[in-house]
């Protein structure tokens, strides 16, 4: 049996044979909300809104006159992401108890039954897809692509089989600005694809920093994250390489976005690169990984908010 068939079989078995014990099925709304990983959803909504806003700016479309598209697009995107995260909780319930970071999930504690989690995730995903379809078919297709990559190709397959899982997961994480743009402009201007590239390249150093911090937990759960299978030095080199590539990619929109964007984004990228290189000289790898993780969050938030602010007229 090849690795792909084996992985699909194992994932199918997880879906068929619940592992959560003592499920009460009496979870509160906060428990259901925790399934959606609102931190991830909200950070992705910033990039989705940036894509939507920039699409309106560069196609000279009034968002006020098309407020229905804004509401449907943002709400649909949020629901698809929330549904995907909930399904991720359902699929990973057999390993979440092995990791401190995920041991408090309702699927582990039994506050919500497995069937409830599955139905909840599918319902959110389906509703989100319907809302996106009410905007443009391209937005709906992109939403489906992101969902399939995250739930099937990442969570059910590559997460448990290869250290390239971070790269695969980056596809789904980079889709939100494309969805936002497609809500207004289905033709997807080259700027939309640059936003996708920025998000795609940003994610490996961000999530590898987290993987370093949680290395032993991933090892215990049998998840082949890069720090687990190749060690910290290889992981550091990969992270610095991605940050170095991100700098010129993030500046590809400079001719359209102007000098303020160029200076601030360039300085942020250079600062991140310097911090990354420092990791080869710092003795405390965990401290460095935490600094890289926090910096990555600030970097993403600042540049995408900046994109919107600079285009407010």
PDB file of C-alpha atoms in Angstrom:
ATOM      1  CA  UNK A   1       0.000   0.000   0.000  1.00  0.00           C
ATOM      2  CA  UNK A   2       1.510   3.361  -0.998  1.00  0.00           C
ATOM      3  CA  UNK A   3       1.742   6.280   1.432  1.00  0.00           C
ATOM      4  CA  UNK A   4      -1.193   8.173  -0.089  1.00  0.00           C
ATOM      5  CA  UNK A   5      -3.595   5.230   0.132  1.00  0.00           C
ATOM      6  CA  UNK A   6      -2.417   4.448   3.647  1.00  0.00           C
ATOM      7  CA  UNK A   7      -2.970   8.031   4.762  1.00  0.00           C
ATOM      8  CA  UNK A   8      -6.436   8.208   3.228  1.00  0.00           C
ATOM      9  CA  UNK A   9      -7.347   4.906   4.898  1.00  0.00           C
ATOM     10  CA  UNK A  10      -6.095   6.086   8.284  1.00  0.00           C
ATOM     11  CA  UNK A  11      -7.969   9.377   7.964  1.00  0.00           C
ATOM     12  CA  UNK A  12     -11.133   7.518   6.978  1.00  0.00           C
ATOM     13  CA  UNK A  13     -10.784   5.281  10.010  1.00  0.00           C
ATOM     14  CA  UNK A  14     -10.509   8.346  12.225  1.00  0.00           C
ATOM     15  CA  UNK A  15     -13.756   9.645  10.755  1.00  0.00           C
ATOM     16  CA  UNK A  16     -15.526   6.323  11.267  1.00  0.00           C
ATOM     17  CA  UNK A  17     -14.320   5.527  14.756  1.00  0.00           C
ATOM     18  CA  UNK A  18     -14.683   8.379  17.222  1.00  0.00           C
ATOM     19  CA  UNK A  19     -12.031   8.443  19.926  1.00  0.00           C
ATOM     20  CA  UNK A  20     -13.500  11.022  22.279  1.00  0.00           C
ATOM     21  CA  UNK A  21     -14.691   9.478  25.515  1.00  0.00           C
ATOM     22  CA  UNK A  22     -17.446  10.609  27.858  1.00  0.00           C
ATOM     23  CA  UNK A  23     -18.867  13.073  25.338  1.00  0.00           C
ATOM     24  CA  UNK A  24     -21.699  14.877  27.066  1.00  0.00           C
ATOM     25  CA  UNK A  25     -22.883  16.795  24.014  1.00  0.00           C
ATOM     26  CA  UNK A  26     -23.789  19.665  26.368  1.00  0.00           C
ATOM     27  CA  UNK A  27     -21.315  22.237  25.151  1.00  0.00           C
ATOM     28  CA  UNK A  28     -22.018  25.944  25.597  1.00  0.00           C
ATOM     29  CA  UNK A  29     -21.932  28.476  22.774  1.00  0.00           C
ATOM     30  CA  UNK A  30     -18.406  29.345  23.910  1.00  0.00           C
ATOM     31  CA  UNK A  31     -17.379  25.727  23.367  1.00  0.00           C
ATOM     32  CA  UNK A  32     -18.772  25.770  19.846  1.00  0.00           C
ATOM     33  CA  UNK A  33     -17.105  29.122  19.221  1.00  0.00           C
ATOM     34  CA  UNK A  34     -13.758  27.695  20.318  1.00  0.00           C
ATOM     35  CA  UNK A  35     -14.060  25.064  17.579  1.00  0.00           C
ATOM     36  CA  UNK A  36     -13.912  27.801  14.962  1.00  0.00           C
ATOM     37  CA  UNK A  37     -10.475  29.103  16.074  1.00  0.00           C
ATOM     38  CA  UNK A  38     -11.580  32.715  15.985  1.00  0.00           C
ATOM     39  CA  UNK A  39      -8.006  33.995  16.223  1.00  0.00           C
ATOM     40  CA  UNK A  40      -7.184  32.365  12.894  1.00  0.00           C
ATOM     41  CA  UNK A  41     -10.490  33.460  11.357  1.00  0.00           C
ATOM     42  CA  UNK A  42     -10.060  37.094  12.407  1.00  0.00           C
ATOM     43  CA  UNK A  43      -6.481  37.368  11.136  1.00  0.00           C
ATOM     44  CA  UNK A  44      -7.581  35.916   7.800  1.00  0.00           C
ATOM     45  CA  UNK A  45     -10.534  38.293   7.665  1.00  0.00           C
ATOM     46  CA  UNK A  46      -8.092  41.220   7.701  1.00  0.00           C
ATOM     47  CA  UNK A  47      -6.490  39.910   4.524  1.00  0.00           C
ATOM     48  CA  UNK A  48      -9.858  39.068   2.963  1.00  0.00           C
ATOM     49  CA  UNK A  49     -11.116  42.595   3.599  1.00  0.00           C
ATOM     50  CA  UNK A  50      -7.906  44.069   2.196  1.00  0.00           C
ATOM     51  CA  UNK A  51      -8.414  42.090  -0.998  1.00  0.00           C
ATOM     52  CA  UNK A  52     -12.046  43.192  -1.217  1.00  0.00           C
ATOM     53  CA  UNK A  53     -11.284  46.852  -0.533  1.00  0.00           C
ATOM     54  CA  UNK A  54      -8.377  47.024  -2.986  1.00  0.00           C
ATOM     55  CA  UNK A  55     -10.486  45.344  -5.667  1.00  0.00           C
ATOM     56  CA  UNK A  56     -13.127  48.044  -5.252  1.00  0.00           C
ATOM     57  CA  UNK A  57     -10.463  50.766  -5.411  1.00  0.00           C
ATOM     58  CA  UNK A  58      -8.733  49.526  -8.537  1.00  0.00           C
ATOM     59  CA  UNK A  59     -11.964  48.753 -10.386  1.00  0.00           C
ATOM     60  CA  UNK A  60     -13.573  52.034  -9.293  1.00  0.00           C
ATOM     61  CA  UNK A  61     -16.542  50.297  -7.674  1.00  0.00           C
ATOM     62  CA  UNK A  62     -18.329  51.883  -4.723  1.00  0.00           C
ATOM     63  CA  UNK A  63     -18.457  49.631  -1.670  1.00  0.00           C
ATOM     64  CA  UNK A  64     -21.362  51.638  -0.269  1.00  0.00           C
ATOM     65  CA  UNK A  65     -23.399  50.975  -3.392  1.00  0.00           C
ATOM     66  CA  UNK A  66     -22.459  47.302  -3.183  1.00  0.00           C
ATOM     67  CA  UNK A  67     -22.691  46.860   0.561  1.00  0.00           C
ATOM     68  CA  UNK A  68     -24.593  43.599   0.060  1.00  0.00           C
ATOM     69  CA  UNK A  69     -21.546  42.114  -1.659  1.00  0.00           C
ATOM     70  CA  UNK A  70     -19.312  43.274   1.187  1.00  0.00           C
ATOM     71  CA  UNK A  71     -21.540  41.677   3.826  1.00  0.00           C
ATOM     72  CA  UNK A  72     -22.121  38.451   1.919  1.00  0.00           C
ATOM     73  CA  UNK A  73     -18.441  38.148   0.959  1.00  0.00           C
ATOM     74  CA  UNK A  74     -16.989  38.766   4.400  1.00  0.00           C
ATOM     75  CA  UNK A  75     -19.589  36.696   6.241  1.00  0.00           C
ATOM     76  CA  UNK A  76     -19.296  33.870   3.713  1.00  0.00           C
ATOM     77  CA  UNK A  77     -15.506  33.870   3.988  1.00  0.00           C
ATOM     78  CA  UNK A  78     -15.650  33.832   7.784  1.00  0.00           C
ATOM     79  CA  UNK A  79     -18.114  30.941   7.845  1.00  0.00           C
ATOM     80  CA  UNK A  80     -16.077  28.832   5.408  1.00  0.00           C
ATOM     81  CA  UNK A  81     -12.937  29.397   7.504  1.00  0.00           C
ATOM     82  CA  UNK A  82     -14.797  28.661  10.732  1.00  0.00           C
ATOM     83  CA  UNK A  83     -16.268  25.513   9.233  1.00  0.00           C
ATOM     84  CA  UNK A  84     -12.851  24.341   8.065  1.00  0.00           C
ATOM     85  CA  UNK A  85     -11.362  24.926  11.514  1.00  0.00           C
ATOM     86  CA  UNK A  86     -14.217  23.006  13.131  1.00  0.00           C
ATOM     87  CA  UNK A  87     -13.668  20.073  10.759  1.00  0.00           C
ATOM     88  CA  UNK A  88      -9.969  20.245  11.604  1.00  0.00           C
ATOM     89  CA  UNK A  89     -10.946  19.798  15.271  1.00  0.00           C
ATOM     90  CA  UNK A  90     -13.069  16.795  14.335  1.00  0.00           C
ATOM     91  CA  UNK A  91     -10.373  15.072  12.290  1.00  0.00           C
ATOM     92  CA  UNK A  92      -7.575  15.733  14.791  1.00  0.00           C
ATOM     93  CA  UNK A  93      -9.504  14.571  17.852  1.00  0.00           C
ATOM     94  CA  UNK A  94      -7.444  11.375  18.006  1.00  0.00           C
ATOM     95  CA  UNK A  95      -4.177  13.292  18.547  1.00  0.00           C
ATOM     96  CA  UNK A  96      -5.254  16.546  20.205  1.00  0.00           C
ATOM     97  CA  UNK A  97      -5.126  15.036  23.673  1.00  0.00           C
ATOM     98  CA  UNK A  98      -1.398  14.407  23.188  1.00  0.00           C
ATOM     99  CA  UNK A  99      -0.590  18.110  22.804  1.00  0.00           C
ATOM    100  CA  UNK A 100      -0.850  20.697  25.557  1.00  0.00           C
ATOM    101  CA  UNK A 101      -1.854  23.375  23.040  1.00  0.00           C
ATOM    102  CA  UNK A 102      -4.937  21.401  21.940  1.00  0.00           C
ATOM    103  CA  UNK A 103      -5.729  19.330  25.035  1.00  0.00           C
ATOM    104  CA  UNK A 104      -8.455  21.711  26.140  1.00  0.00           C
ATOM    105  CA  UNK A 105     -10.494  21.507  22.957  1.00  0.00           C
ATOM    106  CA  UNK A 106     -14.157  20.472  23.433  1.00  0.00           C
ATOM    107  CA  UNK A 107     -13.478  17.441  21.243  1.00  0.00           C
ATOM    108  CA  UNK A 108     -10.916  16.297  23.832  1.00  0.00           C
ATOM    109  CA  UNK A 109     -12.781  17.217  26.996  1.00  0.00           C
ATOM    110  CA  UNK A 110     -16.012  15.700  25.678  1.00  0.00           C
ATOM    111  CA  UNK A 111     -18.076  18.875  26.079  1.00  0.00           C
ATOM    112  CA  UNK A 112     -19.268  18.491  22.501  1.00  0.00           C
ATOM    113  CA  UNK A 113     -19.976  15.137  20.896  1.00  0.00           C
ATOM    114  CA  UNK A 114     -18.122  14.091  17.759  1.00  0.00           C
ATOM    115  CA  UNK A 115     -21.285  14.073  15.656  1.00  0.00           C
ATOM    116  CA  UNK A 116     -22.135  17.595  16.791  1.00  0.00           C
ATOM    117  CA  UNK A 117     -18.667  18.823  15.793  1.00  0.00           C
ATOM    118  CA  UNK A 118     -18.941  17.185  12.374  1.00  0.00           C
ATOM    119  CA  UNK A 119     -22.416  18.573  11.687  1.00  0.00           C
ATOM    120  CA  UNK A 120     -21.399  22.004  12.971  1.00  0.00           C
ATOM    121  CA  UNK A 121     -18.332  22.135  10.728  1.00  0.00           C
ATOM    122  CA  UNK A 122     -20.197  20.947   7.643  1.00  0.00           C
ATOM    123  CA  UNK A 123     -23.087  23.334   8.258  1.00  0.00           C
ATOM    124  CA  UNK A 124     -20.839  26.372   8.649  1.00  0.00           C
ATOM    125  CA  UNK A 125     -18.858  25.436   5.543  1.00  0.00           C
ATOM    126  CA  UNK A 126     -21.995  24.881   3.443  1.00  0.00           C
ATOM    127  CA  UNK A 127     -23.628  28.124   4.585  1.00  0.00           C
ATOM    128  CA  UNK A 128     -20.427  30.041   3.878  1.00  0.00           C
ATOM    129  CA  UNK A 129     -20.219  28.569   0.388  1.00  0.00           C
ATOM    130  CA  UNK A 130     -23.815  29.572  -0.344  1.00  0.00           C
ATOM    131  CA  UNK A 131     -23.150  33.158   0.757  1.00  0.00           C
ATOM    132  CA  UNK A 132     -20.019  33.354  -1.408  1.00  0.00           C
ATOM    133  CA  UNK A 133     -21.959  31.952  -4.346  1.00  0.00           C
ATOM    134  CA  UNK A 134     -24.404  34.862  -3.960  1.00  0.00           C
ATOM    135  CA  UNK A 135     -21.496  37.213  -4.724  1.00  0.00           C
ATOM    136  CA  UNK A 136     -19.566  35.608  -7.602  1.00  0.00           C
ATOM    137  CA  UNK A 137     -18.950  32.051  -8.679  1.00  0.00           C
ATOM    138  CA  UNK A 138     -15.189  32.681  -8.628  1.00  0.00           C
ATOM    139  CA  UNK A 139     -15.320  33.662  -4.955  1.00  0.00           C
ATOM    140  CA  UNK A 140     -17.239  30.459  -4.182  1.00  0.00           C
ATOM    141  CA  UNK A 141     -14.765  28.298  -6.119  1.00  0.00           C
ATOM    142  CA  UNK A 142     -11.836  29.903  -4.294  1.00  0.00           C
ATOM    143  CA  UNK A 143     -13.591  29.320  -0.986  1.00  0.00           C
ATOM    144  CA  UNK A 144     -14.029  25.658  -1.882  1.00  0.00           C
ATOM    145  CA  UNK A 145     -10.379  25.366  -2.939  1.00  0.00           C
ATOM    146  CA  UNK A 146      -9.231  26.818   0.365  1.00  0.00           C
ATOM    147  CA  UNK A 147     -11.547  24.516   2.306  1.00  0.00           C
ATOM    148  CA  UNK A 148     -10.431  21.370   0.456  1.00  0.00           C
ATOM    149  CA  UNK A 149      -6.760  22.228   0.837  1.00  0.00           C
ATOM    150  CA  UNK A 150      -7.127  22.840   4.570  1.00  0.00           C
ATOM    151  CA  UNK A 151      -9.436  19.983   5.523  1.00  0.00           C
ATOM    152  CA  UNK A 152      -8.485  17.224   3.079  1.00  0.00           C
ATOM    153  CA  UNK A 153      -5.042  17.829   1.601  1.00  0.00           C
ATOM    154  CA  UNK A 154      -3.525  19.371   4.743  1.00  0.00           C
ATOM    155  CA  UNK A 155      -5.369  17.997   7.801  1.00  0.00           C
ATOM    156  CA  UNK A 156      -6.278  14.530   6.520  1.00  0.00           C
ATOM    157  CA  UNK A 157      -3.170  13.849   4.462  1.00  0.00           C
ATOM    158  CA  UNK A 158       0.056  15.867   4.515  1.00  0.00           C
ATOM    159  CA  UNK A 159      -0.074  16.986   8.159  1.00  0.00           C
ATOM    160  CA  UNK A 160       0.585  13.418   9.254  1.00  0.00           C
ATOM    161  CA  UNK A 161       2.886  12.282   6.470  1.00  0.00           C
ATOM    162  CA  UNK A 162       5.409  14.949   5.463  1.00  0.00           C
ATOM    163  CA  UNK A 163       7.271  17.989   6.771  1.00  0.00           C
ATOM    164  CA  UNK A 164       6.024  19.767   3.641  1.00  0.00           C
ATOM    165  CA  UNK A 165       2.655  20.027   5.400  1.00  0.00           C
ATOM    166  CA  UNK A 166       3.382  23.662   6.238  1.00  0.00           C
ATOM    167  CA  UNK A 167       3.730  24.500   2.549  1.00  0.00           C
ATOM    168  CA  UNK A 168       0.488  22.718   1.692  1.00  0.00           C
ATOM    169  CA  UNK A 169      -1.353  24.456   4.508  1.00  0.00           C
ATOM    170  CA  UNK A 170      -0.045  27.779   3.238  1.00  0.00           C
ATOM    171  CA  UNK A 171      -2.210  27.458   0.126  1.00  0.00           C
ATOM    172  CA  UNK A 172      -5.432  27.560   2.121  1.00  0.00           C
ATOM    173  CA  UNK A 173      -4.107  30.360   4.309  1.00  0.00           C
ATOM    174  CA  UNK A 174      -3.242  32.457   1.259  1.00  0.00           C
ATOM    175  CA  UNK A 175      -6.673  32.188  -0.381  1.00  0.00           C
ATOM    176  CA  UNK A 176      -8.629  34.777   1.724  1.00  0.00           C
ATOM    177  CA  UNK A 177      -7.355  37.913  -0.100  1.00  0.00           C
ATOM    178  CA  UNK A 178      -8.162  36.206  -3.406  1.00  0.00           C
ATOM    179  CA  UNK A 179     -11.688  35.463  -2.187  1.00  0.00           C
ATOM    180  CA  UNK A 180     -12.127  39.049  -1.040  1.00  0.00           C
ATOM    181  CA  UNK A 181     -10.939  40.370  -4.400  1.00  0.00           C
ATOM    182  CA  UNK A 182     -13.123  37.936  -6.358  1.00  0.00           C
ATOM    183  CA  UNK A 183     -16.212  39.115  -4.471  1.00  0.00           C
ATOM    184  CA  UNK A 184     -15.812  42.468  -6.253  1.00  0.00           C
ATOM    185  CA  UNK A 185     -13.721  41.581  -9.301  1.00  0.00           C
ATOM    186  CA  UNK A 186     -13.866  37.936 -10.482  1.00  0.00           C
ATOM    187  CA  UNK A 187     -11.215  38.593 -13.119  1.00  0.00           C
ATOM    188  CA  UNK A 188      -8.558  38.725 -10.356  1.00  0.00           C
ATOM    189  CA  UNK A 189      -6.165  41.569 -11.125  1.00  0.00           C
ATOM    190  CA  UNK A 190      -2.417  40.764 -10.798  1.00  0.00           C
ATOM    191  CA  UNK A 191      -2.415  42.656  -7.478  1.00  0.00           C
ATOM    192  CA  UNK A 192      -4.720  39.964  -6.077  1.00  0.00           C
ATOM    193  CA  UNK A 193      -2.199  37.278  -6.970  1.00  0.00           C
ATOM    194  CA  UNK A 194       0.606  39.279  -5.360  1.00  0.00           C
ATOM    195  CA  UNK A 195      -1.457  39.396  -2.155  1.00  0.00           C
ATOM    196  CA  UNK A 196      -1.802  35.636  -2.440  1.00  0.00           C
ATOM    197  CA  UNK A 197       1.975  35.276  -2.815  1.00  0.00           C
ATOM    198  CA  UNK A 198       2.634  37.512   0.183  1.00  0.00           C
ATOM    199  CA  UNK A 199       0.352  35.369   2.318  1.00  0.00           C
ATOM    200  CA  UNK A 200       1.740  32.124   0.929  1.00  0.00           C
ATOM    201  CA  UNK A 201       5.373  33.029   1.660  1.00  0.00           C
ATOM    202  CA  UNK A 202       4.572  34.623   5.041  1.00  0.00           C
ATOM    203  CA  UNK A 203       3.068  31.474   6.500  1.00  0.00           C
ATOM    204  CA  UNK A 204       6.031  29.030   6.609  1.00  0.00           C
ATOM    205  CA  UNK A 205       8.228  31.193   8.888  1.00  0.00           C
ATOM    206  CA  UNK A 206       5.170  32.000  10.997  1.00  0.00           C
ATOM    207  CA  UNK A 207       4.052  28.409  11.534  1.00  0.00           C
ATOM    208  CA  UNK A 208       7.565  26.973  11.729  1.00  0.00           C
ATOM    209  CA  UNK A 209       8.198  29.334  14.636  1.00  0.00           C
ATOM    210  CA  UNK A 210       5.157  27.812  16.344  1.00  0.00           C
ATOM    211  CA  UNK A 211       6.372  24.333  15.433  1.00  0.00           C
ATOM    212  CA  UNK A 212       9.694  25.037  17.129  1.00  0.00           C
ATOM    213  CA  UNK A 213       7.916  26.206  20.276  1.00  0.00           C
ATOM    214  CA  UNK A 214       5.758  23.075  20.294  1.00  0.00           C
ATOM    215  CA  UNK A 215       8.329  20.684  18.876  1.00  0.00           C
ATOM    216  CA  UNK A 216       8.105  18.041  21.605  1.00  0.00           C
ATOM    217  CA  UNK A 217       4.315  18.097  21.509  1.00  0.00           C
ATOM    218  CA  UNK A 218       4.337  17.493  17.768  1.00  0.00           C
ATOM    219  CA  UNK A 219       6.889  14.725  18.263  1.00  0.00           C
ATOM    220  CA  UNK A 220       4.673  13.060  20.873  1.00  0.00           C
ATOM    221  CA  UNK A 221       1.656  13.281  18.553  1.00  0.00           C
ATOM    222  CA  UNK A 222       3.653  11.827  15.645  1.00  0.00           C
ATOM    223  CA  UNK A 223       3.277  14.936  13.479  1.00  0.00           C
ATOM    224  CA  UNK A 224       6.320  15.287  11.169  1.00  0.00           C
ATOM    225  CA  UNK A 225       6.801  19.046  11.439  1.00  0.00           C
ATOM    226  CA  UNK A 226      10.142  20.264  10.090  1.00  0.00           C
ATOM    227  CA  UNK A 227      11.723  20.883  13.547  1.00  0.00           C
ATOM    228  CA  UNK A 228      10.784  17.324  14.520  1.00  0.00           C
ATOM    229  CA  UNK A 229      12.236  15.548  11.503  1.00  0.00           C
ATOM    230  CA  UNK A 230      15.126  17.861  10.570  1.00  0.00           C
ATOM    231  CA  UNK A 231      16.058  19.766  13.721  1.00  0.00           C
ATOM    232  CA  UNK A 232      16.199  23.443  14.612  1.00  0.00           C
ATOM    233  CA  UNK A 233      19.141  24.491  12.438  1.00  0.00           C
ATOM    234  CA  UNK A 234      17.472  23.335   9.222  1.00  0.00           C
ATOM    235  CA  UNK A 235      14.234  24.948  10.357  1.00  0.00           C
ATOM    236  CA  UNK A 236      15.992  28.255  11.030  1.00  0.00           C
ATOM    237  CA  UNK A 237      17.562  28.249   7.583  1.00  0.00           C
ATOM    238  CA  UNK A 238      14.192  27.592   5.988  1.00  0.00           C
ATOM    239  CA  UNK A 239      12.554  30.398   7.965  1.00  0.00           C
ATOM    240  CA  UNK A 240      15.235  32.938   7.078  1.00  0.00           C
ATOM    241  CA  UNK A 241      15.035  31.935   3.414  1.00  0.00           C
ATOM    242  CA  UNK A 242      11.291  32.527   3.303  1.00  0.00           C
ATOM    243  CA  UNK A 243      11.615  35.906   5.029  1.00  0.00           C
ATOM    244  CA  UNK A 244      14.329  36.910   2.530  1.00  0.00           C
ATOM    245  CA  UNK A 245      12.064  35.939  -0.376  1.00  0.00           C
ATOM    246  CA  UNK A 246       9.108  37.738   1.181  1.00  0.00           C
ATOM    247  CA  UNK A 247      10.856  41.130   1.115  1.00  0.00           C
ATOM    248  CA  UNK A 248      11.008  41.536  -2.694  1.00  0.00           C
ATOM    249  CA  UNK A 249       7.624  39.834  -3.148  1.00  0.00           C
ATOM    250  CA  UNK A 250       5.955  42.260  -0.725  1.00  0.00           C
ATOM    251  CA  UNK A 251       7.471  45.170  -2.679  1.00  0.00           C
ATOM    252  CA  UNK A 252       6.099  44.016  -6.039  1.00  0.00           C
ATOM    253  CA  UNK A 253       3.066  46.259  -5.492  1.00  0.00           C
ATOM    254  CA  UNK A 254       5.181  49.310  -4.601  1.00  0.00           C
ATOM    255  CA  UNK A 255       4.673  51.046  -7.974  1.00  0.00           C
ATOM    256  CA  UNK A 256       0.910  51.060  -7.311  1.00  0.00           C
ATOM    257  CA  UNK A 257       0.927  51.477  -3.518  1.00  0.00           C
ATOM    258  CA  UNK A 258       3.461  54.312  -3.307  1.00  0.00           C
ATOM    259  CA  UNK A 259       6.584  55.282  -1.328  1.00  0.00           C
ATOM    260  CA  UNK A 260       5.032  55.128   2.154  1.00  0.00           C
ATOM    261  CA  UNK A 261       4.107  51.482   1.626  1.00  0.00           C
ATOM    262  CA  UNK A 262       7.553  50.777   0.166  1.00  0.00           C
ATOM    263  CA  UNK A 263       9.462  52.291   3.089  1.00  0.00           C
ATOM    264  CA  UNK A 264       7.367  50.801   5.885  1.00  0.00           C
ATOM    265  CA  UNK A 265       7.065  47.341   4.337  1.00  0.00           C
ATOM    266  CA  UNK A 266      10.744  47.307   3.410  1.00  0.00           C
ATOM    267  CA  UNK A 267      11.758  48.259   6.952  1.00  0.00           C
ATOM    268  CA  UNK A 268       9.456  45.640   8.471  1.00  0.00           C
ATOM    269  CA  UNK A 269      10.837  42.966   6.167  1.00  0.00           C
ATOM    270  CA  UNK A 270      14.432  43.961   6.889  1.00  0.00           C
ATOM    271  CA  UNK A 271      13.761  43.911  10.628  1.00  0.00           C
ATOM    272  CA  UNK A 272      12.263  40.431  10.372  1.00  0.00           C
ATOM    273  CA  UNK A 273      15.251  39.234   8.353  1.00  0.00           C
ATOM    274  CA  UNK A 274      17.709  40.631  10.925  1.00  0.00           C
ATOM    275  CA  UNK A 275      15.772  38.925  13.710  1.00  0.00           C
ATOM    276  CA  UNK A 276      15.831  35.695  11.713  1.00  0.00           C
ATOM    277  CA  UNK A 277      19.593  35.822  11.232  1.00  0.00           C
ATOM    278  CA  UNK A 278      20.042  36.490  14.943  1.00  0.00           C
ATOM    279  CA  UNK A 279      18.576  33.067  15.562  1.00  0.00           C
ATOM    280  CA  UNK A 280      21.865  31.465  14.451  1.00  0.00           C
ATOM    281  CA  UNK A 281      23.662  33.263  17.275  1.00  0.00           C
ATOM    282  CA  UNK A 282      21.119  33.134  20.108  1.00  0.00           C
ATOM    283  CA  UNK A 283      21.470  30.330  22.626  1.00  0.00           C
ATOM    284  CA  UNK A 284      17.799  30.235  23.572  1.00  0.00           C
ATOM    285  CA  UNK A 285      15.992  28.753  20.561  1.00  0.00           C
ATOM    286  CA  UNK A 286      12.613  28.916  22.268  1.00  0.00           C
ATOM    287  CA  UNK A 287      12.969  32.615  23.001  1.00  0.00           C
ATOM    288  CA  UNK A 288      13.966  33.267  19.388  1.00  0.00           C
ATOM    289  CA  UNK A 289      11.045  31.211  18.059  1.00  0.00           C
ATOM    290  CA  UNK A 290       8.637  33.210  20.236  1.00  0.00           C
ATOM    291  CA  UNK A 291      10.097  36.493  18.976  1.00  0.00           C
ATOM    292  CA  UNK A 292       9.772  35.307  15.373  1.00  0.00           C
ATOM    293  CA  UNK A 293       6.178  34.211  15.945  1.00  0.00           C
ATOM    294  CA  UNK A 294       5.123  37.523  17.507  1.00  0.00           C
ATOM    295  CA  UNK A 295       6.975  39.548  14.872  1.00  0.00           C
ATOM    296  CA  UNK A 296       5.264  37.628  12.080  1.00  0.00           C
ATOM    297  CA  UNK A 297       1.816  38.443  13.477  1.00  0.00           C
ATOM    298  CA  UNK A 298       2.625  42.143  13.763  1.00  0.00           C
ATOM    299  CA  UNK A 299       4.177  42.165  10.291  1.00  0.00           C
ATOM    300  CA  UNK A 300       1.096  40.706   8.638  1.00  0.00           C
ATOM    301  CA  UNK A 301      -1.356  42.930  10.478  1.00  0.00           C
ATOM    302  CA  UNK A 302       0.588  46.119   9.817  1.00  0.00           C
ATOM    303  CA  UNK A 303       1.167  45.647   6.097  1.00  0.00           C
ATOM    304  CA  UNK A 304      -2.399  44.616   5.282  1.00  0.00           C
ATOM    305  CA  UNK A 305      -3.917  47.418   7.357  1.00  0.00           C
ATOM    306  CA  UNK A 306      -1.434  49.758   5.698  1.00  0.00           C
ATOM    307  CA  UNK A 307      -2.592  48.629   2.263  1.00  0.00           C
ATOM    308  CA  UNK A 308      -6.147  49.664   3.085  1.00  0.00           C
ATOM    309  CA  UNK A 309      -5.279  52.920   4.844  1.00  0.00           C
ATOM    310  CA  UNK A 310      -3.123  54.156   1.969  1.00  0.00           C
ATOM    311  CA  UNK A 311      -6.022  53.633  -0.446  1.00  0.00           C
ATOM    312  CA  UNK A 312      -8.680  55.461   1.554  1.00  0.00           C
ATOM    313  CA  UNK A 313      -9.781  58.446  -0.490  1.00  0.00           C
TER     314      UNK A 313
END
